[in-house]
PDB file of C-alpha atoms in Angstrom:
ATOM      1  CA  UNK A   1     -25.462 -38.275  90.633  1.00  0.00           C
ATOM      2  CA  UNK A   2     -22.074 -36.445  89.101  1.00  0.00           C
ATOM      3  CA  UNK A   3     -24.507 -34.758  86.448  1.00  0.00           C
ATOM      4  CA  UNK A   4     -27.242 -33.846  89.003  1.00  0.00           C
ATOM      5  CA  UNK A   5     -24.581 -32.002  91.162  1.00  0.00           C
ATOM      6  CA  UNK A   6     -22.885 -30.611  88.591  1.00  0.00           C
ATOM      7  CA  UNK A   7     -24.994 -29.591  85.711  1.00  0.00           C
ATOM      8  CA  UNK A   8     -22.197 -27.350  84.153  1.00  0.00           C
ATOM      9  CA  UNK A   9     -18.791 -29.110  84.793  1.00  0.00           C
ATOM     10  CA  UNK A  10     -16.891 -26.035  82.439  1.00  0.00           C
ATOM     11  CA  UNK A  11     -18.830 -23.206  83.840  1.00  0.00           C
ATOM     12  CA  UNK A  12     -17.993 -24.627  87.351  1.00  0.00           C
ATOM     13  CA  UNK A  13     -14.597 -24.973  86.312  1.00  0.00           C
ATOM     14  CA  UNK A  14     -14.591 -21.402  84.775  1.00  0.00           C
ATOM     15  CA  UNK A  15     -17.088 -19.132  87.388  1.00  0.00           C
ATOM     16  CA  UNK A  16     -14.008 -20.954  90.510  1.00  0.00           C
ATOM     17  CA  UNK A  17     -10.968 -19.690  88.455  1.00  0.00           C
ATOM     18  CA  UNK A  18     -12.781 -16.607  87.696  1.00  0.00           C
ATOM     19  CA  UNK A  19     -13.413 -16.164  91.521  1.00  0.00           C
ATOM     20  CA  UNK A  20     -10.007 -16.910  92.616  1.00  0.00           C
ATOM     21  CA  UNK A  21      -8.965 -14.663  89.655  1.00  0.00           C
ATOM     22  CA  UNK A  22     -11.240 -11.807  90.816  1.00  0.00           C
ATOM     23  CA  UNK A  23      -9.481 -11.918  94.160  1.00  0.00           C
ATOM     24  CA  UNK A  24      -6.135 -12.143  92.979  1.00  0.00           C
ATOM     25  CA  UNK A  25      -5.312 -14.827  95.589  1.00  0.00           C
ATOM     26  CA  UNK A  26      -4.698 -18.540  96.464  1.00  0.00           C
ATOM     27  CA  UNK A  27      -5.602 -18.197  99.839  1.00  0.00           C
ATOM     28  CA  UNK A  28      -7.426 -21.234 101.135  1.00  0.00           C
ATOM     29  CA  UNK A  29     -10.590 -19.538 102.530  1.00  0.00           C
ATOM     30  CA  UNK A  30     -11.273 -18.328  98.739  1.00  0.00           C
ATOM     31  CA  UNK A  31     -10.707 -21.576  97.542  1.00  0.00           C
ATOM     32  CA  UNK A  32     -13.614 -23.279  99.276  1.00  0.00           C
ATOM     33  CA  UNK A  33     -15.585 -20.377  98.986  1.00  0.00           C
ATOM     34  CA  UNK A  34     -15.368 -20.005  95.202  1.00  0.00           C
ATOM     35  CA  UNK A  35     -15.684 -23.606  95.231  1.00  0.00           C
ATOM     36  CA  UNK A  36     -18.745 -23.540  96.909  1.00  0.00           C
ATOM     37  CA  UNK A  37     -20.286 -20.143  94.566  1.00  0.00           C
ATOM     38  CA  UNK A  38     -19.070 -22.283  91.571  1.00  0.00           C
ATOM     39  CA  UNK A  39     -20.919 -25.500  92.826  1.00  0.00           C
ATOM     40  CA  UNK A  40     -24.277 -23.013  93.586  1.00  0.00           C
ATOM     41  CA  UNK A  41     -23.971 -20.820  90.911  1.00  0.00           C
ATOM     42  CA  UNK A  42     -24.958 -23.257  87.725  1.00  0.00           C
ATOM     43  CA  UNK A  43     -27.487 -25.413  89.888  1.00  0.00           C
ATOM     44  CA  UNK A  44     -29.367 -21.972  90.679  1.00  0.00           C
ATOM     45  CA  UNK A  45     -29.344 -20.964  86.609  1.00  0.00           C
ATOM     46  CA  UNK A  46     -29.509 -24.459  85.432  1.00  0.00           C
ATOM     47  CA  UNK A  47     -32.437 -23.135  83.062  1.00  0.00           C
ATOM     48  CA  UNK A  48     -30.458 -20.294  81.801  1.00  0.00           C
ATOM     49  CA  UNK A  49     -28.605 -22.971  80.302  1.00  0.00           C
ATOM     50  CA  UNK A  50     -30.344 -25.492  78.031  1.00  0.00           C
ATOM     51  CA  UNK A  51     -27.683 -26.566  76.238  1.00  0.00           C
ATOM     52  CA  UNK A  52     -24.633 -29.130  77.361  1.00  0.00           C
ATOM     53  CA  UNK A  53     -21.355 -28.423  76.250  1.00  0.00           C
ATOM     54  CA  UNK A  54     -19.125 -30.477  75.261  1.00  0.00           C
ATOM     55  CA  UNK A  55     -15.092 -29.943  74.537  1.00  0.00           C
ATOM     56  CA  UNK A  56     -14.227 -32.583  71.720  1.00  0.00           C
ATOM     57  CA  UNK A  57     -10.892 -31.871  71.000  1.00  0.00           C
ATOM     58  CA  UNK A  58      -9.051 -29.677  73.454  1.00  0.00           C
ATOM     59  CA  UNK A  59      -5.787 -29.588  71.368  1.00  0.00           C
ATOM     60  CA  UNK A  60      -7.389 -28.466  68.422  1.00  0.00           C
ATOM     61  CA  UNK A  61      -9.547 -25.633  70.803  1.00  0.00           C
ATOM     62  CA  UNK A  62      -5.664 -24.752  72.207  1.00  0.00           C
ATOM     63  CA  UNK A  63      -4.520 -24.555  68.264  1.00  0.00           C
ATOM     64  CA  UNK A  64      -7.291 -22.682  67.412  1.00  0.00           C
ATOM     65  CA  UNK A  65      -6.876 -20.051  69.959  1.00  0.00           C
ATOM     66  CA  UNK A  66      -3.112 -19.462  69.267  1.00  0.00           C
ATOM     67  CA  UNK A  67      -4.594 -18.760  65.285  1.00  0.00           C
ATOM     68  CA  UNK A  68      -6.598 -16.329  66.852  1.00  0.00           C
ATOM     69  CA  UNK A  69      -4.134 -14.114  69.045  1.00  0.00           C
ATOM     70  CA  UNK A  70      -2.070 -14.197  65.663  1.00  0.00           C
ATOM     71  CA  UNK A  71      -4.645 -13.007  63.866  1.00  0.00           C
ATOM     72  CA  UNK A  72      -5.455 -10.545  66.011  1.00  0.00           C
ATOM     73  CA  UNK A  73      -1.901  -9.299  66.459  1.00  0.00           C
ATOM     74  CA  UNK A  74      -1.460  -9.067  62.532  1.00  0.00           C
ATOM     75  CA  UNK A  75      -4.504  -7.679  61.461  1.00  0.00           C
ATOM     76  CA  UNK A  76      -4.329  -4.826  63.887  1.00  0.00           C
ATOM     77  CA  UNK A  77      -1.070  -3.889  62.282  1.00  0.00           C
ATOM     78  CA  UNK A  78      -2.752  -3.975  58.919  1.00  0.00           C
ATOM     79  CA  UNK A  79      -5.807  -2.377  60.102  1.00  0.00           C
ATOM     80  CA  UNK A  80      -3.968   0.164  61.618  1.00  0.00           C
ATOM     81  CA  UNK A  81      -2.235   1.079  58.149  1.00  0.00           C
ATOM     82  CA  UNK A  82      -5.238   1.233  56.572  1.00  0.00           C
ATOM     83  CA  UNK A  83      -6.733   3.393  58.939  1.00  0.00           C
ATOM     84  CA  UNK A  84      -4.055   5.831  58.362  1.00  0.00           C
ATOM     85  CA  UNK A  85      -3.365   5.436  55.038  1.00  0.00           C
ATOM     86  CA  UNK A  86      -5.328   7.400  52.461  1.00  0.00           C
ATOM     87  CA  UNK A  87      -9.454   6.173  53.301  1.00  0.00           C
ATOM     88  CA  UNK A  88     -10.865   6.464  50.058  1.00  0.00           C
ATOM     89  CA  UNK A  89      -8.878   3.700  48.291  1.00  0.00           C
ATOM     90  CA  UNK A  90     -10.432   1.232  50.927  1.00  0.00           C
ATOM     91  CA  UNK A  91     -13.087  -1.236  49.319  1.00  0.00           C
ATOM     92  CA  UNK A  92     -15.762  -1.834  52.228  1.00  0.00           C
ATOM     93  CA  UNK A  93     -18.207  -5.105  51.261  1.00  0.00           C
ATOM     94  CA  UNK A  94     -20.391  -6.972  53.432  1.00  0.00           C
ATOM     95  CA  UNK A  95     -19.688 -10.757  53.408  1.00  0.00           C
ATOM     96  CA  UNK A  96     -22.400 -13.161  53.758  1.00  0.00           C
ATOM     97  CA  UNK A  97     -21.110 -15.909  54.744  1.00  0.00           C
ATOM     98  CA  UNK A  98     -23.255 -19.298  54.706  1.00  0.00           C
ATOM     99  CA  UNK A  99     -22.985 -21.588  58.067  1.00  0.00           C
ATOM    100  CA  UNK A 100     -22.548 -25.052  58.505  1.00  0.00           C
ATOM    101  CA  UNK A 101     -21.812 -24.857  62.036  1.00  0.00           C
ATOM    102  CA  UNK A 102     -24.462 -25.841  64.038  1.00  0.00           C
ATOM    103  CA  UNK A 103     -24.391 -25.391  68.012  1.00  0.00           C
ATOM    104  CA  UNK A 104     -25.194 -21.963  68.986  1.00  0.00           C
ATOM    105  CA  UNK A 105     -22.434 -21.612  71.320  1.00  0.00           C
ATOM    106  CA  UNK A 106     -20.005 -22.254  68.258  1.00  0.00           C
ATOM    107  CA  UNK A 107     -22.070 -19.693  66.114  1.00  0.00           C
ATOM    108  CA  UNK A 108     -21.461 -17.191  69.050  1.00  0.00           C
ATOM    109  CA  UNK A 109     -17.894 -18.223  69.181  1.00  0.00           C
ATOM    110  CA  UNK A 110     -17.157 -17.844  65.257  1.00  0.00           C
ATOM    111  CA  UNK A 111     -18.996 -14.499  65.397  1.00  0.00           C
ATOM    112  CA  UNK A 112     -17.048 -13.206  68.366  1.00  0.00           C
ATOM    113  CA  UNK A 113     -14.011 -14.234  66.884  1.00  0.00           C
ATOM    114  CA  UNK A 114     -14.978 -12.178  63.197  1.00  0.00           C
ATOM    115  CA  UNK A 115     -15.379  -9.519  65.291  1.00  0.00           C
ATOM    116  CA  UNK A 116     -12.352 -10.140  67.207  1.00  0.00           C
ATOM    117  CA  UNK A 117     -10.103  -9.988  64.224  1.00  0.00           C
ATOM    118  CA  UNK A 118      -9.569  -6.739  62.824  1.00  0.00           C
ATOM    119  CA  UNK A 119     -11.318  -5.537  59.396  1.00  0.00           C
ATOM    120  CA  UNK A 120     -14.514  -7.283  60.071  1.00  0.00           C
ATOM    121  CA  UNK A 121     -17.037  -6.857  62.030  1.00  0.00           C
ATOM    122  CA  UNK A 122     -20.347  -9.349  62.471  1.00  0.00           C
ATOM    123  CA  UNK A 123     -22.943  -7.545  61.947  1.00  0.00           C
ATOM    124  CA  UNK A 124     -26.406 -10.405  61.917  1.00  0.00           C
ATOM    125  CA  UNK A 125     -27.263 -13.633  61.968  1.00  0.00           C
ATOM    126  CA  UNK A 126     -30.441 -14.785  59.774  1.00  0.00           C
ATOM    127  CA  UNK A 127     -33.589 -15.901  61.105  1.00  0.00           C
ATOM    128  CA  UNK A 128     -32.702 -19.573  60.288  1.00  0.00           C
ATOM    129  CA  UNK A 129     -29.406 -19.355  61.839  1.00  0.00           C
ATOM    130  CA  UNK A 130     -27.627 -20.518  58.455  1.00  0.00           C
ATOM    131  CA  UNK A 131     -25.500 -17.565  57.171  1.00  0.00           C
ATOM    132  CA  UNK A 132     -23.834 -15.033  59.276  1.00  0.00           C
ATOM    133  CA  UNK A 133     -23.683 -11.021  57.617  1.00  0.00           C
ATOM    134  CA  UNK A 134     -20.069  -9.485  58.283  1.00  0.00           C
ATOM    135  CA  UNK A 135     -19.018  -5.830  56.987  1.00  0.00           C
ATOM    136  CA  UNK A 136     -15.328  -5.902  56.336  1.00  0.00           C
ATOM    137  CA  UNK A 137     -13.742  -2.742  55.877  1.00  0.00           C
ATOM    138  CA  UNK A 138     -11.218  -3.760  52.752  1.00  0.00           C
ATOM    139  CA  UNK A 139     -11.999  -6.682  50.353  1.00  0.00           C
ATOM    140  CA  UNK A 140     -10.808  -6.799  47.178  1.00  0.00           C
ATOM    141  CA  UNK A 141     -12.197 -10.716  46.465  1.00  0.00           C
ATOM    142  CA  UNK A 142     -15.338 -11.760  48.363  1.00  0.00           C
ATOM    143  CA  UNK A 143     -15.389 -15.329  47.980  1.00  0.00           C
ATOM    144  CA  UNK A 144     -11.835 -15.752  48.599  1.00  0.00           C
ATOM    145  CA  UNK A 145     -12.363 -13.319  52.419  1.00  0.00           C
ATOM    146  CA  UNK A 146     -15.562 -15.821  52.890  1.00  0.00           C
ATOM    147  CA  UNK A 147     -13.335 -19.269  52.197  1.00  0.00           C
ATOM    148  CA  UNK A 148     -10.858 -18.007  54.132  1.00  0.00           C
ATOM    149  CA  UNK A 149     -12.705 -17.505  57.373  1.00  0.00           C
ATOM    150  CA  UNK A 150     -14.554 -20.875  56.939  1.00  0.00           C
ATOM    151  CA  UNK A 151     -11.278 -22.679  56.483  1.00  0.00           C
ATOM    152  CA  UNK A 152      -9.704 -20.932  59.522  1.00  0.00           C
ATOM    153  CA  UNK A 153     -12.020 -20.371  61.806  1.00  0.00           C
ATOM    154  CA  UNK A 154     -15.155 -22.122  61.326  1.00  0.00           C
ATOM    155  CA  UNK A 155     -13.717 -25.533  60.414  1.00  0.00           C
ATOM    156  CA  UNK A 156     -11.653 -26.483  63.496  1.00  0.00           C
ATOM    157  CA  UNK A 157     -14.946 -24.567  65.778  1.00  0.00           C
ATOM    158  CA  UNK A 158     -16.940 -27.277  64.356  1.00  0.00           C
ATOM    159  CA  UNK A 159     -15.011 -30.162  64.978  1.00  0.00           C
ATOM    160  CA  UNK A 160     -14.503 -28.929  68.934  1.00  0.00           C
ATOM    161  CA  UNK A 161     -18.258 -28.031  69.649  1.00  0.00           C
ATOM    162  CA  UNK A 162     -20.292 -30.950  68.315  1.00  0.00           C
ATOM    163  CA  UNK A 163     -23.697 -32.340  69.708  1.00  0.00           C
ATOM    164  CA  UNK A 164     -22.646 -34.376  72.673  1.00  0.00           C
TER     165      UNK A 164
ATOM    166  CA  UNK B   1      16.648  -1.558  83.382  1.00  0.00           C
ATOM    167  CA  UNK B   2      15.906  -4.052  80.459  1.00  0.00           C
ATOM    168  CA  UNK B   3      12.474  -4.924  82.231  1.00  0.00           C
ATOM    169  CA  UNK B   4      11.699  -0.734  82.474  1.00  0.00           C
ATOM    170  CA  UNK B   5      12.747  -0.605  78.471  1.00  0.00           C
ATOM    171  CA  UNK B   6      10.615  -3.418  77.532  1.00  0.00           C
ATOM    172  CA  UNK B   7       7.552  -2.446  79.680  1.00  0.00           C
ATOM    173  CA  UNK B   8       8.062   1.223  78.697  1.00  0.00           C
ATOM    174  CA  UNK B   9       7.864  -0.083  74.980  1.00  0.00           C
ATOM    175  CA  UNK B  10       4.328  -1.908  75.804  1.00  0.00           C
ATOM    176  CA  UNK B  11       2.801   0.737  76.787  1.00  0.00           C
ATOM    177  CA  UNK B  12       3.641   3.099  74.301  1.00  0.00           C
ATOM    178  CA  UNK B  13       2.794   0.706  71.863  1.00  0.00           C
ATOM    179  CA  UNK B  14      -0.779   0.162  73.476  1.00  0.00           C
ATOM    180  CA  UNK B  15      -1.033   3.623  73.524  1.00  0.00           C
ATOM    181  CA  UNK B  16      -0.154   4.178  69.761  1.00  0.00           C
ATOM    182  CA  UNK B  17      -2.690   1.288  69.124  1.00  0.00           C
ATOM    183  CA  UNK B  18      -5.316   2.988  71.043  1.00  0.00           C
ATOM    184  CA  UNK B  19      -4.863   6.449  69.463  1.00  0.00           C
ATOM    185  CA  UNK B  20      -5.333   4.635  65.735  1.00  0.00           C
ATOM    186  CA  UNK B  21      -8.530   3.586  67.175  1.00  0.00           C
ATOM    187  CA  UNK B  22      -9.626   6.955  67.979  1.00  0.00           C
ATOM    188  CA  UNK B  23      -8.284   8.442  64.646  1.00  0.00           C
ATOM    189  CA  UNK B  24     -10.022   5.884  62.589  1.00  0.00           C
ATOM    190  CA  UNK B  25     -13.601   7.099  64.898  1.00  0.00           C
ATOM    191  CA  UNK B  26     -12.583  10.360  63.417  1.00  0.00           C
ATOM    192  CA  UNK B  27     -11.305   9.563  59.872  1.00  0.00           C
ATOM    193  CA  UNK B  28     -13.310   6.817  58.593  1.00  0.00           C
ATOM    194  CA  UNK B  29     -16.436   7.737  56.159  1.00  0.00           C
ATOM    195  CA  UNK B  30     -19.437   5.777  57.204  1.00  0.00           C
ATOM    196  CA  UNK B  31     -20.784   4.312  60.124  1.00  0.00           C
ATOM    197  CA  UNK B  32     -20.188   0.828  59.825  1.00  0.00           C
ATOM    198  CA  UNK B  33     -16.492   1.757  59.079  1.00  0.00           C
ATOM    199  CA  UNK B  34     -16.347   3.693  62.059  1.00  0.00           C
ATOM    200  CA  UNK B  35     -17.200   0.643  63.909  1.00  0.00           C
ATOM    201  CA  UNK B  36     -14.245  -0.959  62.803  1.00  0.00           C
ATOM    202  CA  UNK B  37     -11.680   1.610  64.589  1.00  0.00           C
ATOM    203  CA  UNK B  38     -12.792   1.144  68.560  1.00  0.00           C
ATOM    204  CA  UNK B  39     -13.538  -2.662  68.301  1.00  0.00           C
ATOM    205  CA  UNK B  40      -9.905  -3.189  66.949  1.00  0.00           C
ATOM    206  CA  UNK B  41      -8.295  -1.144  69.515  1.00  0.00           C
ATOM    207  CA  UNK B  42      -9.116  -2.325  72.467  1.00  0.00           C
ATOM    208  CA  UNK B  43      -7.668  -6.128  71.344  1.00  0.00           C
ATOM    209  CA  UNK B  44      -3.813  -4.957  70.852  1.00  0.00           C
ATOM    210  CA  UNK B  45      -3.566  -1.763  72.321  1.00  0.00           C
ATOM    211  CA  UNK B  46      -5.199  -2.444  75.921  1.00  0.00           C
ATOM    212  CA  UNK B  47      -4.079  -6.575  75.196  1.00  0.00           C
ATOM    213  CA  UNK B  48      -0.131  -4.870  75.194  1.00  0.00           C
ATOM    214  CA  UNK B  49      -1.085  -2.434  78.248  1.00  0.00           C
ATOM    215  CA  UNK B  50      -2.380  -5.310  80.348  1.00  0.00           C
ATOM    216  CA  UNK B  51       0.422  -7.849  79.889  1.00  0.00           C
ATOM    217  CA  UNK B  52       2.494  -4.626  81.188  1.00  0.00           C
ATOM    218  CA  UNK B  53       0.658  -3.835  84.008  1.00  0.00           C
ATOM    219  CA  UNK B  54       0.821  -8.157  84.432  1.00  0.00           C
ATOM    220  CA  UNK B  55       3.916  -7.940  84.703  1.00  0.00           C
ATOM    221  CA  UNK B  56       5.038  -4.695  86.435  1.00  0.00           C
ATOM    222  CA  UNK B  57       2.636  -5.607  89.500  1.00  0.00           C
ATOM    223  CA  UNK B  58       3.836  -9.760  89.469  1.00  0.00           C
ATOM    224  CA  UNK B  59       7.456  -8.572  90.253  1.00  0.00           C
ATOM    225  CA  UNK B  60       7.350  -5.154  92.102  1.00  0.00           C
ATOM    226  CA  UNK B  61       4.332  -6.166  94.782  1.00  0.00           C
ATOM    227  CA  UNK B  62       4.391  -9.670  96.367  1.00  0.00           C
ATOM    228  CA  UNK B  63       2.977 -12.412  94.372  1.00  0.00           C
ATOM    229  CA  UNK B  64       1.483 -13.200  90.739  1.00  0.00           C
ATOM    230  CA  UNK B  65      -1.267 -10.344  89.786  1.00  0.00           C
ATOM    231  CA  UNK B  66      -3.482 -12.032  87.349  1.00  0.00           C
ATOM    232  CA  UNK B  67      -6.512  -9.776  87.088  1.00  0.00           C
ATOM    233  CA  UNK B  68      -5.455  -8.829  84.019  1.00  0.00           C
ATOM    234  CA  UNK B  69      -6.153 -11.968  82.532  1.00  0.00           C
ATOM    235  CA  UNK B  70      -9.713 -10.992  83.727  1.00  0.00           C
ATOM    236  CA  UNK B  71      -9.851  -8.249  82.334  1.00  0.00           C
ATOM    237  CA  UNK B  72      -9.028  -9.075  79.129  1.00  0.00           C
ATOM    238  CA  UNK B  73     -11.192 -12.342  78.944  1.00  0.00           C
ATOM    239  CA  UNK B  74     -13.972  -9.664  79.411  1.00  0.00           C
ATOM    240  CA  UNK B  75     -12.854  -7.252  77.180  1.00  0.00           C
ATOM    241  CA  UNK B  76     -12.667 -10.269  74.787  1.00  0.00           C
ATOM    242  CA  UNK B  77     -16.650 -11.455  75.325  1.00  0.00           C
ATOM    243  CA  UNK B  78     -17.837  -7.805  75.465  1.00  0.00           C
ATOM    244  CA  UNK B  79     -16.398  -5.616  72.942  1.00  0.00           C
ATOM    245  CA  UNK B  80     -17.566  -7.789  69.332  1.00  0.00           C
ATOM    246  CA  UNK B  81     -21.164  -8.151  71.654  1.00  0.00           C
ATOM    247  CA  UNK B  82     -21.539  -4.584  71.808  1.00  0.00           C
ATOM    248  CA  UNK B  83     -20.474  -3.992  67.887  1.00  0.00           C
ATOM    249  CA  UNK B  84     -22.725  -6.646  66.883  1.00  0.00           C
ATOM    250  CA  UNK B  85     -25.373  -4.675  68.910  1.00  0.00           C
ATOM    251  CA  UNK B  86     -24.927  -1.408  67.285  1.00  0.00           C
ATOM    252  CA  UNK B  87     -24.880  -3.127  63.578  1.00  0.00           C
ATOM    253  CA  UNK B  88     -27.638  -4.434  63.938  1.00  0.00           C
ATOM    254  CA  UNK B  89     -29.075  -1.325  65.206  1.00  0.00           C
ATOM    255  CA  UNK B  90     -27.739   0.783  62.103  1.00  0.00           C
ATOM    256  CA  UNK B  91     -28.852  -2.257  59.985  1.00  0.00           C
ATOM    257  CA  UNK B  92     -32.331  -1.855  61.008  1.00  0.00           C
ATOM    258  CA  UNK B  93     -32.839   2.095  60.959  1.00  0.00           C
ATOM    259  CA  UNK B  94     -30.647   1.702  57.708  1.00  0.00           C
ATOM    260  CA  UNK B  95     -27.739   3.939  58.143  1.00  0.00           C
ATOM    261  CA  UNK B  96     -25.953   5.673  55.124  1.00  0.00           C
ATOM    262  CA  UNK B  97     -23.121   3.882  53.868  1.00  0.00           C
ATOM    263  CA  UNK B  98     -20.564   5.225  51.363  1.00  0.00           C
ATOM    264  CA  UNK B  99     -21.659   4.252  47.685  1.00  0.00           C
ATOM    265  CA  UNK B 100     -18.624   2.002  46.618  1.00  0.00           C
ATOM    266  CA  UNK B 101     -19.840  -0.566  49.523  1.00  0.00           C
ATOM    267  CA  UNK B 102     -20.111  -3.930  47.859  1.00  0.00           C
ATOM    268  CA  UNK B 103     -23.863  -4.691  48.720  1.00  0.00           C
ATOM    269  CA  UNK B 104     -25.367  -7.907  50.370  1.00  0.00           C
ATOM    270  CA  UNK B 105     -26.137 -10.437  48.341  1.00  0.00           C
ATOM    271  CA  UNK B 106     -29.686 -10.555  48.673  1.00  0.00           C
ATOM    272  CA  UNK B 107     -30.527 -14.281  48.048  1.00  0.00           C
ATOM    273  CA  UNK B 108     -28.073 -15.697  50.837  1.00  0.00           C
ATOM    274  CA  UNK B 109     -29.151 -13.502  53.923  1.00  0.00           C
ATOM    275  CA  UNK B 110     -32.453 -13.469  54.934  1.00  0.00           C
ATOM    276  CA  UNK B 111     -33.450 -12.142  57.915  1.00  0.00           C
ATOM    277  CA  UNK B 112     -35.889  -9.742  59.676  1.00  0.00           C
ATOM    278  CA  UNK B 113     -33.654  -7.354  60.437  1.00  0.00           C
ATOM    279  CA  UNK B 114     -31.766  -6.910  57.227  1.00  0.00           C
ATOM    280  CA  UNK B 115     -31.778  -4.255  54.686  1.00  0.00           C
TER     281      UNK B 115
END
C-alpha cells in the first residue's frame, strides 16, 4: 500500500523540500501544496524511474559529503595556482579508471563528484559500464591519482548505494 | 561592521575565484584543459558568493532566505553534466590536444565513443 503510494519515498522527500525551498517559505498553504506536487509528481513519472534507491548508510553518505566540500575547497586553491602559474610545466593525462561500483545512480554520483573536484574532469563511461575515462589537468603518477579516487570516493559510494 | 567585513571578504573572494576561471578559458593550451577552468569556478567562487548573499538576505529582510541552497544544489547536478557533455563531444570529433598528454590506455577503455 506504502510502496504503491509512494513509489519514490527520497524523491518525494526531495521534489517537497525543493518546493518549499523554491518559495522561500514555511507558510502552511505551500506545505500541503508541495506535499501534494511531491505525492503526484513520482506516481506520474514512475517509469522515468526504474530503479529503487536505497540509502544504506546515511552516516557514511553525511561523511562522504563533508570529504567532498573539502575537496572541493582545496583543490580549487590548487587549481587555481596552477592555472596561474607558468602552463607549460603542467602534465595533463587521462585516467582510466576501472569500476567496481555497480548501480548507475552511484556511477552518476562518482562521476559528478570527479567532475566536481577540481583538476579532473569525467569525460566517458564505456559501453559496458566498467571503467570511467577522466582527463586530469596535472598528474605526475597515474596509478597513484586512480587509487586515490577509488579509495576516497568510490569506496564509501559503494557501500551507501547497494542493490536493495 | 564585523558581518559587512566578513561578507565583503566572500565576495571578493568568489569574485577572485571566478576571474581564475575565466583566465584559465583564456590561458590554458588545449581544449580539454580549457574545460577544466569554468567547471572549477563555479564550485568555490559562486559556492562563497551564495553563502553571502545566504546570509546578507537571512538577517537584513525578515526570515531565513534559503534559495541559495537551491541554487547551488543545481549548480552542483548541472555544471560536471554539461562538461561531461562537451568531452564527450570533443572525444568523438577528436579535438587536438597538446602532445605531452599522457594517452589512454587503450586496453582498459573501450567504448564507442572513444578515440
Amino acid at each position: 500500500m506504502i510502496t504503491r503510494l509512494l513509489p519514490h519515498p527520497l524523491l518525494t522527500l526531495a521534489l517537497w523540500a525543493m518546493w518549499l525551498l523554491l518559495n522561500n517559505t514555511l507558510a502552511m498553504g505551500h506545505v500541503v501544496l508541495g506535499l501534494i506536487l511531491a505525492i503526484l509528481i513520482p506516481w506520474f513519472s514512475q517509469r522515468f524511474w526504474p530503479e529503487r534507491i536505497c540509502i544504506h548508510q546515511p552516516l557514511t553518505l553525511l561523511r562522504f559529503i563533508g570529504i567532498v566540500m573539502w575537496d572541493i575547497l582545496v583543490a580549487n586553491i590548487t587549481v587555481a595556482r596552477w592555472v596561474m602559474g607558468p602552463n607549460d610545466k603542467l602534465q595533463p593525462a587521462w585516467l582510466s579508471i576501472p569500476l567496481d561500483i555497480q548501480s548507475p545512480l552511484g556511477i552518476s554520483l562518482l562521476a559528478n563528484t570527479i567532475s566536481l573536484t577540481p583538476g579532473t574532469v569525467s569525460c566517458d563511461l564505456s559501453a559496458d559500464q566498467r571503467s570511467l575515462l577522466v582527463h586530469a589537468l596535472h598528474v605526475e603518477d597515474r596509478s597513484a591519482a586512480i587509487a586515490e579516487m577509488k579509495r576516497r570516493y568510490e569506496q564509501p559510494l559503494m557501500e551507501v548505494f547497494r542493490s536493495c | 561592521m564585523l558581518l559587512e567585513i566578513i561578507l565583503s571578504a566572500l565576495i571578493i573572494i568568489g569574485a577572485i575565484f571566478t576571474l581564475v576561471g575565466s583566465i584559465g578559458l583564456v590561458k590554458l593550451p588545449d581544449f580539454y584543459m580549457r574545460l577544466h577552468a569554468p567547471t572549477k569556478a563555479t564550485t568555490l567562487g559562486v559556492g562563497a558568493i551564495l553563502i553571502a548573499s545566504a546570509v546578507f538576505f537571512s538577517l537584513t529582510d525578515e526570515g531565513l532566505s534559503l534559495h541559495e541552497l537551491l541554487i547551488t544544489l543545481f549548480l552542483f547536478i548541472t555544471a560536471p553534466v554539461s562538461a561531461h557533455l562537451m568531452a564527450k563531444a570533443a572525444l568523438h570529433i577528436q579535438a587536438k590536444q597538446i602532445e605531452r598528454t599522457k594517452p589512454i590506455q587503450k586496453q582498459t577503455h573501450s567504448s564507442e565513443s572513444s578515440l
